[in-house]
mmCIF file of N, CA and C in Angstrom:
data_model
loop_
_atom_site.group_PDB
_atom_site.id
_atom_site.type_symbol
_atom_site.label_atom_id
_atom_site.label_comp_id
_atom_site.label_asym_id
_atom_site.label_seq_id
_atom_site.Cartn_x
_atom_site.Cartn_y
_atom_site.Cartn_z
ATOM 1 N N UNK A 17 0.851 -1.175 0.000
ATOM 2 C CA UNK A 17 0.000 0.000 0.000
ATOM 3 C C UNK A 17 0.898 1.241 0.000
ATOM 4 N N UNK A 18 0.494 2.393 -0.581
ATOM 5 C CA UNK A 18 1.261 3.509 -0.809
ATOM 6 C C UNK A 18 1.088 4.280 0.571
ATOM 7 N N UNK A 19 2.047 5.283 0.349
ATOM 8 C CA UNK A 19 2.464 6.287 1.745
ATOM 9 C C UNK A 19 0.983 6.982 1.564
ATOM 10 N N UNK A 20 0.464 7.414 0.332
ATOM 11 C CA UNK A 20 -0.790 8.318 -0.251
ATOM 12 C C UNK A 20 -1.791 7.228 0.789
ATOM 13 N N UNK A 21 -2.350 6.290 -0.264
ATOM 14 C CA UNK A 21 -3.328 5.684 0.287
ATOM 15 C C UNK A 21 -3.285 5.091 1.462
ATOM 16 N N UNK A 22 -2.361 4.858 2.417
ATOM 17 C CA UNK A 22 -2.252 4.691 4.015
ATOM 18 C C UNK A 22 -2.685 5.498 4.609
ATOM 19 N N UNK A 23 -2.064 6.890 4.407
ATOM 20 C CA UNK A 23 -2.631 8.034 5.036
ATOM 21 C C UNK A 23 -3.847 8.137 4.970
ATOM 22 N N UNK A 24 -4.650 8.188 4.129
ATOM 23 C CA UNK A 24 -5.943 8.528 3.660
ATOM 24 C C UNK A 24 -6.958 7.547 3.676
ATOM 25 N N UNK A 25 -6.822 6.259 3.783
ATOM 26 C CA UNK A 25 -7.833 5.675 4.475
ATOM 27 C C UNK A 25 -7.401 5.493 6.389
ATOM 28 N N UNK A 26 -6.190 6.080 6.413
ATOM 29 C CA UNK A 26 -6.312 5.771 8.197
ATOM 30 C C UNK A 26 -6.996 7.210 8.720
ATOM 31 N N UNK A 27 -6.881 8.220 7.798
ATOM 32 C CA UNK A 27 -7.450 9.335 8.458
ATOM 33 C C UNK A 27 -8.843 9.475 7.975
ATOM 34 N N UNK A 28 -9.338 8.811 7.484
ATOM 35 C CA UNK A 28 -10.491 8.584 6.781
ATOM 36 C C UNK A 28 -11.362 7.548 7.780
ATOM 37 N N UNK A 29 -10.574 6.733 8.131
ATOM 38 C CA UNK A 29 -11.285 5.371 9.290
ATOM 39 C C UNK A 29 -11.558 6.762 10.298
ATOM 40 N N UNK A 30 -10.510 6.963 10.905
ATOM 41 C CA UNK A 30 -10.348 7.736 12.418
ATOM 42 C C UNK A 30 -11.507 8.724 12.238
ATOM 43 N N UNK A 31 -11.310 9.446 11.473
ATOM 44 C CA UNK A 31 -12.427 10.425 11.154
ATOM 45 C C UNK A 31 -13.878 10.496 11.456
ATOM 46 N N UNK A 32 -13.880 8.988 10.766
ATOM 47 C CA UNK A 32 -15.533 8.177 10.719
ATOM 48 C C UNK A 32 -16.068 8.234 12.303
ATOM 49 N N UNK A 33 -14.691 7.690 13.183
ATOM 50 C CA UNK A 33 -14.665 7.376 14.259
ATOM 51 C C UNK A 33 -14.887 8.142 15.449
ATOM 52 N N UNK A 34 -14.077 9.373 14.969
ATOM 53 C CA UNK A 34 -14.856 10.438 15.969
ATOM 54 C C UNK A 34 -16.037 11.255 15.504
ATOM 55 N N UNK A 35 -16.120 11.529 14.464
ATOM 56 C CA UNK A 35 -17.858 11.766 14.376
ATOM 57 C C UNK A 35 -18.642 10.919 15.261
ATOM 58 N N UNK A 36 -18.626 9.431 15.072
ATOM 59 C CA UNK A 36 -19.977 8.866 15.483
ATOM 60 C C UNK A 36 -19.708 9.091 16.757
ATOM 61 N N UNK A 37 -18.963 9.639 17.605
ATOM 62 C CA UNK A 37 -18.819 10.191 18.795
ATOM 63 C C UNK A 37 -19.852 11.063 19.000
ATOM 64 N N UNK A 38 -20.018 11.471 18.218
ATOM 65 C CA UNK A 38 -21.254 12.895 17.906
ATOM 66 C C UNK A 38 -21.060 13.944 19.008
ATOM 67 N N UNK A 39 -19.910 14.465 19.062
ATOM 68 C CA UNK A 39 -19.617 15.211 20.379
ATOM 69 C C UNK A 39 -19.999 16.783 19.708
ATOM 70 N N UNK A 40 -20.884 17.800 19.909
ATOM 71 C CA UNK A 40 -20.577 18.505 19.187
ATOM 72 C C UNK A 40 -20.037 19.411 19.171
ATOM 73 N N UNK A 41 -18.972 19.722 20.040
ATOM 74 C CA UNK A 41 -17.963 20.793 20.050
ATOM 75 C C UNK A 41 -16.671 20.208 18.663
ATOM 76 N N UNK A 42 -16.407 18.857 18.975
ATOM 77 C CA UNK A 42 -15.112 18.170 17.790
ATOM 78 C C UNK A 42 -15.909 18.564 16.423
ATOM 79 N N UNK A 43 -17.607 18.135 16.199
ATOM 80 C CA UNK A 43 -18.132 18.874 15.092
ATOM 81 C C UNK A 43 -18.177 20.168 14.562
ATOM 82 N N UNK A 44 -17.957 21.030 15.480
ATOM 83 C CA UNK A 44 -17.912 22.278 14.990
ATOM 84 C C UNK A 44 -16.741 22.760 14.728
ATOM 85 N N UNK A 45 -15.708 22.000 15.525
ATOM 86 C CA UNK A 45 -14.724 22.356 15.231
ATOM 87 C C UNK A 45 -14.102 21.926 13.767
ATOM 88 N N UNK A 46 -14.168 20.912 13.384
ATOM 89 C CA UNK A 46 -13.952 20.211 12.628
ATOM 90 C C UNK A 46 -14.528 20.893 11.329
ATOM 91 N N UNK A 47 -15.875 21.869 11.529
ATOM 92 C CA UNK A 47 -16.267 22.038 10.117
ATOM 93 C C UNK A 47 -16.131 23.614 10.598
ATOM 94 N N UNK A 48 -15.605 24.028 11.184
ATOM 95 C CA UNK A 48 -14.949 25.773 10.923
ATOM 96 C C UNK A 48 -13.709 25.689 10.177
ATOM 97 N N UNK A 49 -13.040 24.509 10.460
ATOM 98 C CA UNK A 49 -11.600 23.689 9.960
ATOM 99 C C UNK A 49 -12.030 23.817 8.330
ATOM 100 N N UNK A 50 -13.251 23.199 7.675
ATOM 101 C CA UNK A 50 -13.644 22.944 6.843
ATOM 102 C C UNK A 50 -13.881 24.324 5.685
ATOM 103 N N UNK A 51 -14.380 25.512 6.229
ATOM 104 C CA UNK A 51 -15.081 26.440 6.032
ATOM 105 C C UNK A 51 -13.657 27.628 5.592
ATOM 106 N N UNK A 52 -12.793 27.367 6.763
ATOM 107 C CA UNK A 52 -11.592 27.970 6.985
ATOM 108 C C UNK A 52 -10.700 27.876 5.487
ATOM 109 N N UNK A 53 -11.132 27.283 4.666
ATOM 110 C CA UNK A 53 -10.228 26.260 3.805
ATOM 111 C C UNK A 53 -11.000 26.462 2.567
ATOM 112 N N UNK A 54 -12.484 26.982 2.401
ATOM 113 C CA UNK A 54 -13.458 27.170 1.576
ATOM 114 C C UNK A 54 -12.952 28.684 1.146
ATOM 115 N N UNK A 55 -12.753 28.423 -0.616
ATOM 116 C CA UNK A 55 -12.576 29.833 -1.666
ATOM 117 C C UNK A 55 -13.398 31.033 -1.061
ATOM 118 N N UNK A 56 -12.596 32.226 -0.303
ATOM 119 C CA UNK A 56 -13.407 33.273 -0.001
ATOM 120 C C UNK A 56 -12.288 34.429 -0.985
ATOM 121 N N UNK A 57 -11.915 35.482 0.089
ATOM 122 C CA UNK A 57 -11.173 36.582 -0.653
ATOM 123 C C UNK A 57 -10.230 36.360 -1.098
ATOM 124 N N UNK A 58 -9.371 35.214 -0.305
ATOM 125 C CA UNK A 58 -8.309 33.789 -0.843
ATOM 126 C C UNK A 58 -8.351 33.029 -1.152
ATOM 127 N N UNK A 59 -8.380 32.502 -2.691
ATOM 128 C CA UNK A 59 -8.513 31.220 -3.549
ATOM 129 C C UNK A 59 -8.099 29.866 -2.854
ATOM 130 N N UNK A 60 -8.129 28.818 -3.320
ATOM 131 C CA UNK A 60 -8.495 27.450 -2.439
ATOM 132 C C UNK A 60 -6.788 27.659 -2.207
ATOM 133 N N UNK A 61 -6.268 27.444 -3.511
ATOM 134 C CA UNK A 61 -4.665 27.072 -3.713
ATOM 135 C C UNK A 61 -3.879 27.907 -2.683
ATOM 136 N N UNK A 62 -4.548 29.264 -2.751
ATOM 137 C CA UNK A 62 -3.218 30.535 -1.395
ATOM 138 C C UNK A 62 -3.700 29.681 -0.062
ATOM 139 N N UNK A 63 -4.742 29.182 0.143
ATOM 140 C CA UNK A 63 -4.934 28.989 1.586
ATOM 141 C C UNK A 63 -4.368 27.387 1.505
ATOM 142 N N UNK A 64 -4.464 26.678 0.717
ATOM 143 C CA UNK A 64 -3.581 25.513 0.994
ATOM 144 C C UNK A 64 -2.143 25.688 1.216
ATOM 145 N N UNK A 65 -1.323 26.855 0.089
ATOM 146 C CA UNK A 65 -0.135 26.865 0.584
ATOM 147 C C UNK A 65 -0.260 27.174 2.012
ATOM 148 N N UNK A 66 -1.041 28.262 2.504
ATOM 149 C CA UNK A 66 -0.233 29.174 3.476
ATOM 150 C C UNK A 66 -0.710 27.740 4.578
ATOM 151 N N UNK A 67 -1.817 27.356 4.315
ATOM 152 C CA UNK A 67 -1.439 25.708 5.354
ATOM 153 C C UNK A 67 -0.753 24.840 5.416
ATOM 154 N N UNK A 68 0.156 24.964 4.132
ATOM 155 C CA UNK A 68 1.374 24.047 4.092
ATOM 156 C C UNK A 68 2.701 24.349 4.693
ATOM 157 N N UNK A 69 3.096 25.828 4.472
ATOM 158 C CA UNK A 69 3.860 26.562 5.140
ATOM 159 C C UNK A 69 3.627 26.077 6.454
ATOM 160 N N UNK A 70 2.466 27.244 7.284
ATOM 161 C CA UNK A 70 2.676 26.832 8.749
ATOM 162 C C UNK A 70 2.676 25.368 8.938
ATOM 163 N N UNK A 71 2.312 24.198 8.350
ATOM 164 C CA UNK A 71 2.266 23.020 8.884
ATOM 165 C C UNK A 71 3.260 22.358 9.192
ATOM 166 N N UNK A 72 4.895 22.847 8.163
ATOM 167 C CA UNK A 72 5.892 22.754 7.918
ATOM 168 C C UNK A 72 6.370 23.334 9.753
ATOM 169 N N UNK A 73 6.248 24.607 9.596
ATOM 170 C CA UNK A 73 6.900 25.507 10.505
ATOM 171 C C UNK A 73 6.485 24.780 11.743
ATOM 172 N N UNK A 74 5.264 24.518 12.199
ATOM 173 C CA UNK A 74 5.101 24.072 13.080
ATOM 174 C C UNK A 74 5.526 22.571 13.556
ATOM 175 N N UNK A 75 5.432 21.895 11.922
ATOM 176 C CA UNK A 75 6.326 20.280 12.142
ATOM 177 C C UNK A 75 5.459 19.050 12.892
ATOM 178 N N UNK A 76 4.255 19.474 11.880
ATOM 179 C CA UNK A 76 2.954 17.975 12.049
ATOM 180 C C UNK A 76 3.058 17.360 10.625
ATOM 181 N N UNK A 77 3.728 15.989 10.880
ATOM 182 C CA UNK A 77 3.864 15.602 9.548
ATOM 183 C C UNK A 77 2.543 14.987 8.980
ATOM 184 N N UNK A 78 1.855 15.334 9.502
ATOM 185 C CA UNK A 78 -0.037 14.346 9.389
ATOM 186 C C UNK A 78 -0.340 15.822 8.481
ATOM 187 N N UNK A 79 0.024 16.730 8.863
ATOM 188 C CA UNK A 79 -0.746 18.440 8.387
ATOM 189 C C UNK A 79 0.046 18.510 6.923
ATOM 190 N N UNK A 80 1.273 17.994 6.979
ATOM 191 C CA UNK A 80 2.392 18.509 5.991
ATOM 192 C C UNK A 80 1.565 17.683 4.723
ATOM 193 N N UNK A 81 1.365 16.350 5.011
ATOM 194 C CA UNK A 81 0.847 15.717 3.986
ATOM 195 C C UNK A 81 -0.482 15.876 3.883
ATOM 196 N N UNK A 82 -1.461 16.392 4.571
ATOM 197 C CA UNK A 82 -2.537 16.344 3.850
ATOM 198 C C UNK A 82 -2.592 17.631 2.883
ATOM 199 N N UNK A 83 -1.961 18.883 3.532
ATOM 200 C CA UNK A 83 -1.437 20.098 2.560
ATOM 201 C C UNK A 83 -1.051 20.297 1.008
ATOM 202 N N UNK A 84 0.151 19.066 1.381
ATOM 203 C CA UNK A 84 0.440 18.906 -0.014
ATOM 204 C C UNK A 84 -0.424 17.886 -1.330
ATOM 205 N N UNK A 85 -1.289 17.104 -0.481
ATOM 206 C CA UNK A 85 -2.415 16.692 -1.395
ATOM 207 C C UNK A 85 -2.971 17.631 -2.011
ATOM 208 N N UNK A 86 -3.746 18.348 -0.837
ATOM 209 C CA UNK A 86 -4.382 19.827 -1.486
ATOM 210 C C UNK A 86 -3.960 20.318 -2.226
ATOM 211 N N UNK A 87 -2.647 20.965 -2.076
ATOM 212 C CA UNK A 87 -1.662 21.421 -3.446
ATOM 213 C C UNK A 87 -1.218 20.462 -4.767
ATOM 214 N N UNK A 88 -1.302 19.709 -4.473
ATOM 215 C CA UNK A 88 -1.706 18.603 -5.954
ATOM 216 C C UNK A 88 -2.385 18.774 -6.427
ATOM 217 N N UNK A 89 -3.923 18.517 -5.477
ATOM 218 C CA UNK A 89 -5.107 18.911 -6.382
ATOM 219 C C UNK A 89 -5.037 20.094 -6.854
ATOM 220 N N UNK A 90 -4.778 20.809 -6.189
ATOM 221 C CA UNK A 90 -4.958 22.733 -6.660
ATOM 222 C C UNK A 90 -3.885 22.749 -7.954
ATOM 223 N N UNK A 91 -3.103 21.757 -8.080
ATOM 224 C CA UNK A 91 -2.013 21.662 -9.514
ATOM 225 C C UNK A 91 -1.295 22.707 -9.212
ATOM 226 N N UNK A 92 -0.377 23.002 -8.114
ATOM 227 C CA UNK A 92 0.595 23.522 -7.857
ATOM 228 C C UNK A 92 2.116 23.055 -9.216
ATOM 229 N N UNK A 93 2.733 23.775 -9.381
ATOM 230 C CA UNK A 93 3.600 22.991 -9.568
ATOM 231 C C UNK A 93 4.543 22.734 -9.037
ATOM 232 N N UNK A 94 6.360 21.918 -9.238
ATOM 233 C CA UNK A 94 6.982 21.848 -9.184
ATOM 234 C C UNK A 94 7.788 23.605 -8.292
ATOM 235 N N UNK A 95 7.833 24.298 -8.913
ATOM 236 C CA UNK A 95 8.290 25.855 -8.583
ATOM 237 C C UNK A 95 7.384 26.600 -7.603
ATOM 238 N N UNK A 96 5.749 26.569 -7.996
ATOM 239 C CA UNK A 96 5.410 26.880 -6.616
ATOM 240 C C UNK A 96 5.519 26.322 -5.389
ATOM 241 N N UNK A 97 5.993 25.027 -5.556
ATOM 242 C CA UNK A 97 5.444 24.005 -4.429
ATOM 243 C C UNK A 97 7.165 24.348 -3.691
ATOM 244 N N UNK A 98 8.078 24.420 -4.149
ATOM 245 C CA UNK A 98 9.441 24.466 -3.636
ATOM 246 C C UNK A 98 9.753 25.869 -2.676
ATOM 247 N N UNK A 99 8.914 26.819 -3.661
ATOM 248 C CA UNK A 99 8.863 28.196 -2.348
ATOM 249 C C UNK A 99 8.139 28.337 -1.646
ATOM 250 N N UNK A 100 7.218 27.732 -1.776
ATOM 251 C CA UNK A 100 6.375 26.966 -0.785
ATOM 252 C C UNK A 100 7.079 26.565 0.449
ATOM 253 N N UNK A 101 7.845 26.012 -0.096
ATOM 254 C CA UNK A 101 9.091 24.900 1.075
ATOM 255 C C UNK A 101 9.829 25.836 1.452
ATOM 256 N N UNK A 102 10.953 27.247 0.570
ATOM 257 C CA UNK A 102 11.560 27.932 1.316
ATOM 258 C C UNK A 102 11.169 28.633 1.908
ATOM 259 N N UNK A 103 9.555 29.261 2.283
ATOM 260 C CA UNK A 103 9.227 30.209 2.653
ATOM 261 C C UNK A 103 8.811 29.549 4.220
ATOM 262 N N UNK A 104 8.265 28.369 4.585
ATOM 263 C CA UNK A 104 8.705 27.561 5.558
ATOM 264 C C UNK A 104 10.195 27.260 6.149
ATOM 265 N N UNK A 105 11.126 26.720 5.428
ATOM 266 C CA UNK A 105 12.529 27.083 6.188
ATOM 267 C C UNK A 105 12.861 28.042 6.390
ATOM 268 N N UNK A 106 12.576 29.400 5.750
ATOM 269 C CA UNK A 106 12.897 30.059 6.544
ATOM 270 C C UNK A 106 12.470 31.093 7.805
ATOM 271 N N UNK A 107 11.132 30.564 7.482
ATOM 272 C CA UNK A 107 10.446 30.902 8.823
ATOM 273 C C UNK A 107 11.028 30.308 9.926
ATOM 274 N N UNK A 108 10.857 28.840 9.355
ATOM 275 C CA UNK A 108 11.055 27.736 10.750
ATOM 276 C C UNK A 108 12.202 27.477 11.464
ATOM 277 N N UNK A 109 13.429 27.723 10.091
ATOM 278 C CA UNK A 109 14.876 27.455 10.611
ATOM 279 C C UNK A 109 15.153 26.484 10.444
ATOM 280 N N UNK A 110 16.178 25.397 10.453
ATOM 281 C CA UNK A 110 16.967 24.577 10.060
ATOM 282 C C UNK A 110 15.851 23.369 10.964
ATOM 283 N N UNK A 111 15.426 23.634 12.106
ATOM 284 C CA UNK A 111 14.457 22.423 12.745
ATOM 285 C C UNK A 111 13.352 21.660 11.584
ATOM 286 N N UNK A 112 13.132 22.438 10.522
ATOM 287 C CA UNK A 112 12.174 22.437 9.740
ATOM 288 C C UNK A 112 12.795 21.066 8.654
ATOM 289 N N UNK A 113 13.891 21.053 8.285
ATOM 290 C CA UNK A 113 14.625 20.669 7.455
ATOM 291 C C UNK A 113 14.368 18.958 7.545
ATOM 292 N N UNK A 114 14.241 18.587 8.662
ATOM 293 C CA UNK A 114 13.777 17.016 8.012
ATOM 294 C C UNK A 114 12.543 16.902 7.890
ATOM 295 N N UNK A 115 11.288 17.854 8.091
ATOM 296 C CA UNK A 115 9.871 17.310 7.532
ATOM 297 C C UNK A 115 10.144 17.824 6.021
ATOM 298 N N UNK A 116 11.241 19.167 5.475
ATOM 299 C CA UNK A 116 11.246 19.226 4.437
ATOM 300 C C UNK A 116 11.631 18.300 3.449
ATOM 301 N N UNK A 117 12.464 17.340 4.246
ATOM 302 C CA UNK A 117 12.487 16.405 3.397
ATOM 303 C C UNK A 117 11.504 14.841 2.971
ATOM 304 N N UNK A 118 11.065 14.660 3.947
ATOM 305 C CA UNK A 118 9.862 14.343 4.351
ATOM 306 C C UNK A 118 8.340 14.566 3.592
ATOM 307 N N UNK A 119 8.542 15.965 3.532
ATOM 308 C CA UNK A 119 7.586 16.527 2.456
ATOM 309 C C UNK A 119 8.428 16.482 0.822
ATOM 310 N N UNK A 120 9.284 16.751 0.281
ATOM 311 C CA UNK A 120 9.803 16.781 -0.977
ATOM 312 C C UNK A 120 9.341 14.958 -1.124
ATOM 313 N N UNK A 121 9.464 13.782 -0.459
ATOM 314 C CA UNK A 121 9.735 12.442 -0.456
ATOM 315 C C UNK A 121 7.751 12.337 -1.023
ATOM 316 N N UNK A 122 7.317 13.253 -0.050
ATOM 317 C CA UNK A 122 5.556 13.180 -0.278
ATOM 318 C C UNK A 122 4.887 13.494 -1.375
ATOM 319 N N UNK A 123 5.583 14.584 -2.050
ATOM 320 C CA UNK A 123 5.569 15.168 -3.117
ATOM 321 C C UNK A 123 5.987 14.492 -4.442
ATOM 322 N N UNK A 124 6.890 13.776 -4.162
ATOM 323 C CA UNK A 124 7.462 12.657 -5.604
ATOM 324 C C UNK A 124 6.376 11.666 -5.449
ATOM 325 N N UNK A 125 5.826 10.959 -4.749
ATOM 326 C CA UNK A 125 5.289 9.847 -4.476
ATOM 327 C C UNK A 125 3.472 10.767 -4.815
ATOM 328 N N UNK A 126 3.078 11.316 -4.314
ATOM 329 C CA UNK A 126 2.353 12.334 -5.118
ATOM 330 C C UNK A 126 2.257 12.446 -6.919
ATOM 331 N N UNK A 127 3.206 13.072 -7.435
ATOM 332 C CA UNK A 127 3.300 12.716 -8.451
ATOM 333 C C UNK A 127 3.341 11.547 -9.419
ATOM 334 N N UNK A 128 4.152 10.748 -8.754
ATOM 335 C CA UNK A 128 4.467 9.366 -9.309
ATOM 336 C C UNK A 128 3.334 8.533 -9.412
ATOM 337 N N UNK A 129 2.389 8.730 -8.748
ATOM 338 C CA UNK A 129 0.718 8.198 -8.676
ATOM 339 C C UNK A 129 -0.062 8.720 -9.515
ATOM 340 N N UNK A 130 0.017 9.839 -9.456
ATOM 341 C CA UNK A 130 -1.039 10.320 -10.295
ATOM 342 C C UNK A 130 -0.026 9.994 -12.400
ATOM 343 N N UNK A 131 1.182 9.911 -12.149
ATOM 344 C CA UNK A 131 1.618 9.076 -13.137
ATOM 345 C C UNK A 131 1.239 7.915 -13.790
ATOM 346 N N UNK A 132 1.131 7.292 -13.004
ATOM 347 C CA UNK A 132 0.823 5.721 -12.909
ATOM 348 C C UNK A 132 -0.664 5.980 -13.440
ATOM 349 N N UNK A 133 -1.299 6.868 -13.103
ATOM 350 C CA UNK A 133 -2.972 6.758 -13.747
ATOM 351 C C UNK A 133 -3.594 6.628 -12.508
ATOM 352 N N UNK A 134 -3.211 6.774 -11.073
ATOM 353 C CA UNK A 134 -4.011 6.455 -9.894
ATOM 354 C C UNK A 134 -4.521 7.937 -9.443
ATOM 355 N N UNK A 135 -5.710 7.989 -9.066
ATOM 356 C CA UNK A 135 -6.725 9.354 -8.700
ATOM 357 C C UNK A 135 -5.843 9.931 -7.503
ATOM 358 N N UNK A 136 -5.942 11.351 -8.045
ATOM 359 C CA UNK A 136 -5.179 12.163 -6.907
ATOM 360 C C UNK A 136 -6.045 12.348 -5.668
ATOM 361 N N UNK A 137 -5.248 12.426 -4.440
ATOM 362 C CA UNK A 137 -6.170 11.909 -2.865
ATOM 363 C C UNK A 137 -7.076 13.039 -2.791
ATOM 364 N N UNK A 138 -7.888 12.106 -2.380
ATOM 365 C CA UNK A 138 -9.369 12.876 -2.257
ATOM 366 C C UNK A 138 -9.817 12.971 -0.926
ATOM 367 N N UNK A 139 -9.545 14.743 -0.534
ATOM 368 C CA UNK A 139 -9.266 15.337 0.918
ATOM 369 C C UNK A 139 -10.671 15.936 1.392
ATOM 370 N N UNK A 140 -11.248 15.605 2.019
ATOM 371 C CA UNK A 140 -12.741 16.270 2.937
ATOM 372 C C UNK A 140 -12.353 17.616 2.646
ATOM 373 N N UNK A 141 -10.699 17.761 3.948
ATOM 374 C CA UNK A 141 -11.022 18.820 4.229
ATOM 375 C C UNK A 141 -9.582 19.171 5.124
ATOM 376 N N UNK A 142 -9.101 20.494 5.487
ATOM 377 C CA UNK A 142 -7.796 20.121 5.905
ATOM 378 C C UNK A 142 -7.191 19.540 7.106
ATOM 379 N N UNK A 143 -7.667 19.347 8.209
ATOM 380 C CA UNK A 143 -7.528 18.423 9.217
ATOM 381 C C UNK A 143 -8.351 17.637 9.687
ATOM 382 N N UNK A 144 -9.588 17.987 9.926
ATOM 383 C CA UNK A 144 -10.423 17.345 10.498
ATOM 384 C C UNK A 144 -11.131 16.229 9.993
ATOM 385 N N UNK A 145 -12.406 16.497 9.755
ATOM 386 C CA UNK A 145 -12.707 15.201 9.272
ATOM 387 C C UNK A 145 -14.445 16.121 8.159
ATOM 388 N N UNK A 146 -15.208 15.404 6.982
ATOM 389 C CA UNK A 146 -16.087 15.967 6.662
ATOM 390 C C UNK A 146 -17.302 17.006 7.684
ATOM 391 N N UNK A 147 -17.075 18.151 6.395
ATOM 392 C CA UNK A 147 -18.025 18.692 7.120
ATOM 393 C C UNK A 147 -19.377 18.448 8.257
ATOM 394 N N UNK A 148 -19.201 19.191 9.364
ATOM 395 C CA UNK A 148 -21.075 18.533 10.208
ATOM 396 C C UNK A 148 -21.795 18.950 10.524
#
């Protein structure tokens, strides 16, 4: 099984999992998460980078990769997606430097799928879980 599709059906199970919790504070939270991330005065693609950035800076490798899905889908390319990356190191500083690599590793394997002819990951939403 791929690094892509591991991720995405385990955060996809878990997901399921705390919904039927039906707690509804994790619901609301979860779909302001959702909303937060929805095309307003900033197009889908600026708010995925700038969630990829901080996700970097902050150094959640669960955030880093679902980010850069988003930026797949949004068809980032190659050049945006890299200043993307420096504009994170150098926020973050050299601590940053092994999710960057981490993320560049996410990013080939990203590509290399949707090469192969396999559907690019199909994200709810950026952390949480579908809208509620």
């Amino acid at each position: 099984m791929s690094q892509v599709t591991e991720f995405n059906d385990y955060r996809q199970r878990m997901n399921e999992k705390i919904l039927a919790a039906d707690n509804k504070v994790i619901k609301r939270f979860f779909n302001l998460d959702t909303n937060t991330y929805a095309a307003g005065a900033l197009d889908v693609k600026t708010k995925e980078m700038l969630g990829l950035a901080c996700s970097m800076v902050l150094r959640c490798d669960d955030c880093i990769k679902y980010h850069l899905g988003k930026c797949f889908e949004e068809k980032l390319s190659d050049e945006e997606i890299y200043e993307v990356f420096a504009i994170a190191n150098l926020i973050g500083g050299s601590i940053v430097i092994p999710h960057f690599r981490r993320a560049v590793e996410y990013w080939e394997i990203l590509k290399e799928e949707a090469g192969q002819g396999l559907p690019a990951p199909d994200h709810a939403h950026a952390h949480g879980a579908p809208a509620a």
